[in-house]
Amino acid sequence: MAAAKIEKLQPAVAALDQISENEKSGFVSLVSRYLSGEADQIEWSKIQTPTDKVVVPYDSLAPPLEDLEATKKLLNKLAVLKLNGGLGTTMGCTGPKSLCIVLRSLSKSEVHPVLIKLVRIVVNPSDLAGYIKNYTVHESRLPDWSVIEVRNGFTFLDLIVIQIESLNKKYGCNVPLLLMNSFNTHDDTLKIVEKYANSNIEIHTFNQSQYPRLVVEDFSPLPSKGQTGKDGWYPPGHGDVFPALKNSGKLDALLSQGKEYVFVANSDNLGAIVDIKILNHLVNNQNEYCMEVTPKTLADVKGGTLISYEGRVQLLEIAQVPDAHVNEFKSIEKFKIFNTNNLWVNLKAIKRLVEADALKMEIIPNPKEVDGVKVLQLETAAGAAIRFFNNAIGINVPRSRFLPVKATSDLLLVQSDLYKLVDGFVVRNTARKIPANPSIELGPEFKKVADSLSRFKSVPSIVDLDSLKVSGDVWLGAGIILKLKPSGSNASDKLNWHLMFVTFGNVAIAAKSGVKLQIPDGALLENKVINGPEDLRA
């Protein structure tokens, strides 16, 4: 049955002129593996907890090099690759997620240095005076969805560029940035990348593979049935980063420049920054692959974890876990770490394994429906490749290196006073004494970025917040109030202005059905449950 399906599939794929020969052969190979049922079954009894030699504690790494010239030499071995194939549709954004606005409401102390960097790469110098006055810039040549307003903030890509530019300037090194796009994000990203032309950073883009969706009924490519638009295709997961690097020519180009390692991370993880300690450890110990892991919380129980299995380190995903052991897998007592998808990989090792066709990562079937037709897309994950590399390790990093923005609740965290911006780096506020971030749950009314921003008149202070739950037709006013405190006996003396914000402690705000609940400007809420205006007066 499987052989017959492949025999039928091959000529149909060969007739697709929208994709390359490499993509055609890669797709047929992926489908063949899927139909053969090829999968290494995990024997639960063989799973072992990795030792500190396999998952290295971050605190045990040697301190950063003090010699600037040695650090420059080390960094010149590195390239940064951001996975840029995803759209921001789940948060209501249009276009590539990396180009959605991330931060807003910068303080004046933060605006000036960032403006200097951003103005140089975004606007003409002649516009500077008006730009600083209004903290706003619109560039007509950019698509509507990418309009940048400094008053409202930066995109993920803006921050990534500023971070690497700062690194290159500080050490006099040349760390290039690669963006792996999908066919969904390629055109828009190219338009945006133009604005960084004068920055101190090399930016290269390439596309991951484009595969046809499979019609479940007969296992034929959807485009061969007339669906030739974007809905007929899909990007096959970030596991495709390794062959895509090779097929695009970028891998050989990096090797010719003396690059040895690539740091791969999701573009929406604001904690995924270059770490000199990690790079130094990998170079000194000749590790071909490193996965950053971090301690699990109850919010991360479904995340993949590293195990020792038959003498090698391996990623264990929940889909591989037998039903009888799922609860055990979710336990934060036994499986204490999870994959951040921050990966450091040796470039020569990638070349060796791709050329040998040795990267047979687990296949993730992802069923979809297109215009009423049930389709299947087969994907792979980059983290699953760890078991194919020599001397592969994990490093148990601080939680600060995992700061993804997947939902508007995450966005609220990074826009708040819980973090500040320093040279493009999102740095946690030291005033927060509790190690964990606040737990934030926003109802469906806040799911899209535009809706969330409109319902929060300003971002509340959450530095002392334990948890916040908001649901229903809730509108939160400006968090700042001005409180008059005369400094002397005369009320007309110099004024001392204090800032107070909307949420402290544990707060739950749930509007009753059919009721519009408005939280007034300057409200100070501490350990409150609010269902109506009367609760505000209590």
Short mmCIF file of N, CA and C in Angstrom, two decimals, residues 81-153:
data_model
loop_
_atom_site.label_atom_id
_atom_site.label_comp_id
_atom_site.label_asym_id
_atom_site.label_seq_id
_atom_site.Cartn_x
_atom_site.Cartn_y
_atom_site.Cartn_z
N LEU A 81 21.07 32.85 13.59
CA LEU A 81 19.99 32.52 12.66
C LEU A 81 18.66 32.57 13.40
N LYS A 82 17.76 33.39 12.93
CA LYS A 82 16.43 33.50 13.53
C LYS A 82 15.41 32.83 12.61
N LEU A 83 14.58 32.00 13.23
CA LEU A 83 13.51 31.31 12.50
C LEU A 83 12.39 32.31 12.27
N ASN A 84 12.18 32.66 11.00
CA ASN A 84 11.32 33.79 10.65
C ASN A 84 10.20 33.36 9.69
N GLY A 85 9.77 32.11 9.82
CA GLY A 85 8.78 31.62 8.87
C GLY A 85 7.34 31.79 9.31
N GLY A 86 7.14 32.19 10.58
CA GLY A 86 5.78 32.23 11.12
C GLY A 86 5.09 33.57 10.92
N LEU A 87 3.77 33.49 10.79
CA LEU A 87 2.93 34.67 10.70
C LEU A 87 2.36 35.01 12.08
N GLY A 88 1.97 36.24 12.26
CA GLY A 88 1.41 36.66 13.55
C GLY A 88 -0.10 36.60 13.58
N THR A 89 -0.68 35.71 12.80
CA THR A 89 -2.15 35.69 12.65
C THR A 89 -2.87 35.35 13.94
N THR A 90 -2.29 34.50 14.79
CA THR A 90 -2.99 34.13 16.02
C THR A 90 -3.14 35.32 16.97
N MET A 91 -2.29 36.33 16.80
CA MET A 91 -2.40 37.53 17.63
C MET A 91 -3.02 38.69 16.85
N GLY A 92 -3.55 38.37 15.67
CA GLY A 92 -4.24 39.40 14.89
C GLY A 92 -3.32 40.29 14.10
N CYS A 93 -2.03 39.90 13.96
CA CYS A 93 -1.08 40.69 13.17
C CYS A 93 -1.13 40.23 11.73
N THR A 94 -0.76 41.12 10.83
CA THR A 94 -0.68 40.78 9.42
C THR A 94 0.79 40.70 9.03
N GLY A 95 1.16 39.69 8.27
CA GLY A 95 2.54 39.57 7.83
C GLY A 95 3.39 38.80 8.83
N PRO A 96 4.72 38.78 8.61
CA PRO A 96 5.63 38.03 9.47
C PRO A 96 5.52 38.46 10.92
N LYS A 97 5.54 37.48 11.83
CA LYS A 97 5.41 37.79 13.26
C LYS A 97 6.58 38.63 13.73
N SER A 98 7.76 38.41 13.17
CA SER A 98 8.94 39.15 13.62
C SER A 98 8.82 40.64 13.36
N LEU A 99 7.85 41.04 12.53
CA LEU A 99 7.69 42.45 12.20
C LEU A 99 6.54 43.10 12.96
N CYS A 100 5.92 42.35 13.88
CA CYS A 100 4.88 42.92 14.73
C CYS A 100 5.52 43.74 15.83
N ILE A 101 4.83 44.79 16.26
CA ILE A 101 5.34 45.66 17.31
C ILE A 101 5.43 44.91 18.62
N VAL A 102 6.55 45.07 19.33
CA VAL A 102 6.77 44.35 20.57
C VAL A 102 6.63 45.25 21.79
N LEU A 103 7.36 46.37 21.80
CA LEU A 103 7.42 47.21 22.98
C LEU A 103 6.76 48.56 22.72
N ARG A 104 6.26 49.15 23.79
CA ARG A 104 5.68 50.47 23.66
C ARG A 104 5.89 51.23 24.96
N SER A 105 5.47 52.50 24.97
CA SER A 105 5.53 53.32 26.16
C SER A 105 6.94 53.39 26.75
N LEU A 106 7.91 53.76 25.90
CA LEU A 106 9.27 53.90 26.39
C LEU A 106 9.38 55.13 27.28
N SER A 107 10.20 55.03 28.33
CA SER A 107 10.46 56.20 29.15
C SER A 107 11.40 57.12 28.39
N LYS A 108 11.50 58.37 28.81
CA LYS A 108 12.37 59.31 28.11
C LYS A 108 13.83 58.85 28.17
N SER A 109 14.21 58.20 29.27
CA SER A 109 15.59 57.73 29.38
C SER A 109 15.89 56.62 28.39
N GLU A 110 14.85 55.89 28.00
CA GLU A 110 15.04 54.81 27.04
C GLU A 110 14.92 55.32 25.60
N VAL A 111 14.12 56.36 25.39
CA VAL A 111 13.83 56.82 24.04
C VAL A 111 15.08 57.34 23.34
N HIS A 112 15.89 58.15 24.03
CA HIS A 112 16.97 58.84 23.32
C HIS A 112 17.98 57.91 22.66
N PRO A 113 18.63 57.00 23.39
CA PRO A 113 19.62 56.15 22.72
C PRO A 113 19.01 55.24 21.66
N VAL A 114 17.81 54.80 21.89
CA VAL A 114 17.16 53.93 20.93
C VAL A 114 16.77 54.71 19.68
N LEU A 115 16.33 55.94 19.88
CA LEU A 115 15.98 56.78 18.73
C LEU A 115 17.17 56.96 17.81
N ILE A 116 18.34 57.22 18.41
CA ILE A 116 19.52 57.45 17.60
C ILE A 116 19.79 56.23 16.71
N LYS A 117 19.68 55.03 17.30
CA LYS A 117 19.91 53.81 16.54
C LYS A 117 18.85 53.62 15.47
N LEU A 118 17.58 53.81 15.87
CA LEU A 118 16.49 53.49 14.96
C LEU A 118 16.36 54.52 13.85
N VAL A 119 16.59 55.80 14.20
CA VAL A 119 16.47 56.84 13.18
C VAL A 119 17.47 56.61 12.06
N ARG A 120 18.68 56.16 12.45
CA ARG A 120 19.72 55.96 11.45
C ARG A 120 19.33 54.88 10.45
N ILE A 121 18.50 53.94 10.89
CA ILE A 121 18.18 52.84 9.98
C ILE A 121 16.75 52.91 9.46
N VAL A 122 15.99 53.90 9.91
CA VAL A 122 14.60 53.94 9.49
C VAL A 122 14.24 55.18 8.71
N VAL A 123 14.71 56.33 9.14
CA VAL A 123 14.25 57.57 8.53
C VAL A 123 15.41 58.42 8.06
N ASN A 124 15.08 59.45 7.28
CA ASN A 124 16.09 60.39 6.82
C ASN A 124 16.51 61.32 7.96
N PRO A 125 17.77 61.71 8.03
CA PRO A 125 18.21 62.61 9.09
C PRO A 125 17.41 63.90 9.16
N SER A 126 16.93 64.36 8.01
CA SER A 126 16.16 65.61 7.99
C SER A 126 14.85 65.50 8.76
N ASP A 127 14.40 64.25 8.98
CA ASP A 127 13.15 64.05 9.70
C ASP A 127 13.35 64.00 11.21
N LEU A 128 14.61 64.10 11.67
CA LEU A 128 14.92 63.80 13.06
C LEU A 128 14.18 64.71 14.04
N ALA A 129 14.13 66.02 13.75
CA ALA A 129 13.52 66.94 14.71
C ALA A 129 12.06 66.59 14.98
N GLY A 130 11.32 66.42 13.91
CA GLY A 130 9.91 66.08 14.07
C GLY A 130 9.73 64.71 14.68
N TYR A 131 10.65 63.82 14.37
CA TYR A 131 10.58 62.45 14.89
C TYR A 131 10.71 62.44 16.41
N ILE A 132 11.71 63.18 16.91
CA ILE A 132 11.92 63.23 18.35
C ILE A 132 10.76 63.94 19.03
N LYS A 133 10.24 64.97 18.39
CA LYS A 133 9.14 65.72 19.00
C LYS A 133 7.91 64.84 19.17
N ASN A 134 7.61 64.04 18.16
CA ASN A 134 6.37 63.26 18.19
C ASN A 134 6.57 61.81 18.61
N TYR A 135 7.86 61.37 18.68
CA TYR A 135 8.16 59.95 18.94
C TYR A 135 7.41 59.06 17.96
N THR A 136 7.22 59.54 16.74
CA THR A 136 6.44 58.77 15.77
C THR A 136 7.07 58.90 14.40
N VAL A 137 7.12 57.80 13.66
CA VAL A 137 7.58 57.85 12.28
C VAL A 137 6.72 56.94 11.43
N HIS A 138 6.38 57.44 10.26
CA HIS A 138 5.70 56.61 9.27
C HIS A 138 6.55 56.67 8.01
N GLU A 139 6.86 55.52 7.46
CA GLU A 139 7.64 55.49 6.23
C GLU A 139 6.76 54.95 5.13
N SER A 140 6.50 55.78 4.14
CA SER A 140 5.48 55.46 3.14
C SER A 140 5.84 54.24 2.30
N ARG A 141 7.14 53.94 2.19
CA ARG A 141 7.49 52.84 1.30
C ARG A 141 7.28 51.47 1.97
N LEU A 142 6.99 51.45 3.28
CA LEU A 142 6.77 50.19 3.96
C LEU A 142 5.30 49.82 3.93
N PRO A 143 4.98 48.52 3.98
CA PRO A 143 3.58 48.10 4.03
C PRO A 143 2.90 48.65 5.26
N ASP A 144 1.57 48.79 5.21
CA ASP A 144 0.82 49.38 6.31
C ASP A 144 1.07 48.69 7.63
N TRP A 145 1.17 47.35 7.59
CA TRP A 145 1.29 46.61 8.84
C TRP A 145 2.63 46.79 9.52
N SER A 146 3.61 47.37 8.80
CA SER A 146 4.94 47.48 9.38
C SER A 146 5.27 48.91 9.82
N VAL A 147 4.29 49.81 9.80
CA VAL A 147 4.53 51.17 10.25
C VAL A 147 5.08 51.14 11.68
N ILE A 148 6.16 51.87 11.89
CA ILE A 148 6.83 51.83 13.19
C ILE A 148 6.55 53.12 13.94
N GLU A 149 6.05 52.99 15.15
CA GLU A 149 5.80 54.14 16.00
C GLU A 149 6.62 53.97 17.27
N VAL A 150 7.63 54.81 17.45
CA VAL A 150 8.49 54.65 18.61
C VAL A 150 7.71 54.87 19.89
N ARG A 151 6.72 55.70 19.85
CA ARG A 151 5.87 55.86 21.02
C ARG A 151 5.24 54.53 21.39
N ASN A 152 4.94 53.70 20.39
CA ASN A 152 4.30 52.41 20.62
C ASN A 152 5.30 51.26 20.64
N GLY A 153 6.48 51.43 20.10
CA GLY A 153 7.48 50.40 20.27
C GLY A 153 8.19 49.87 19.05
#
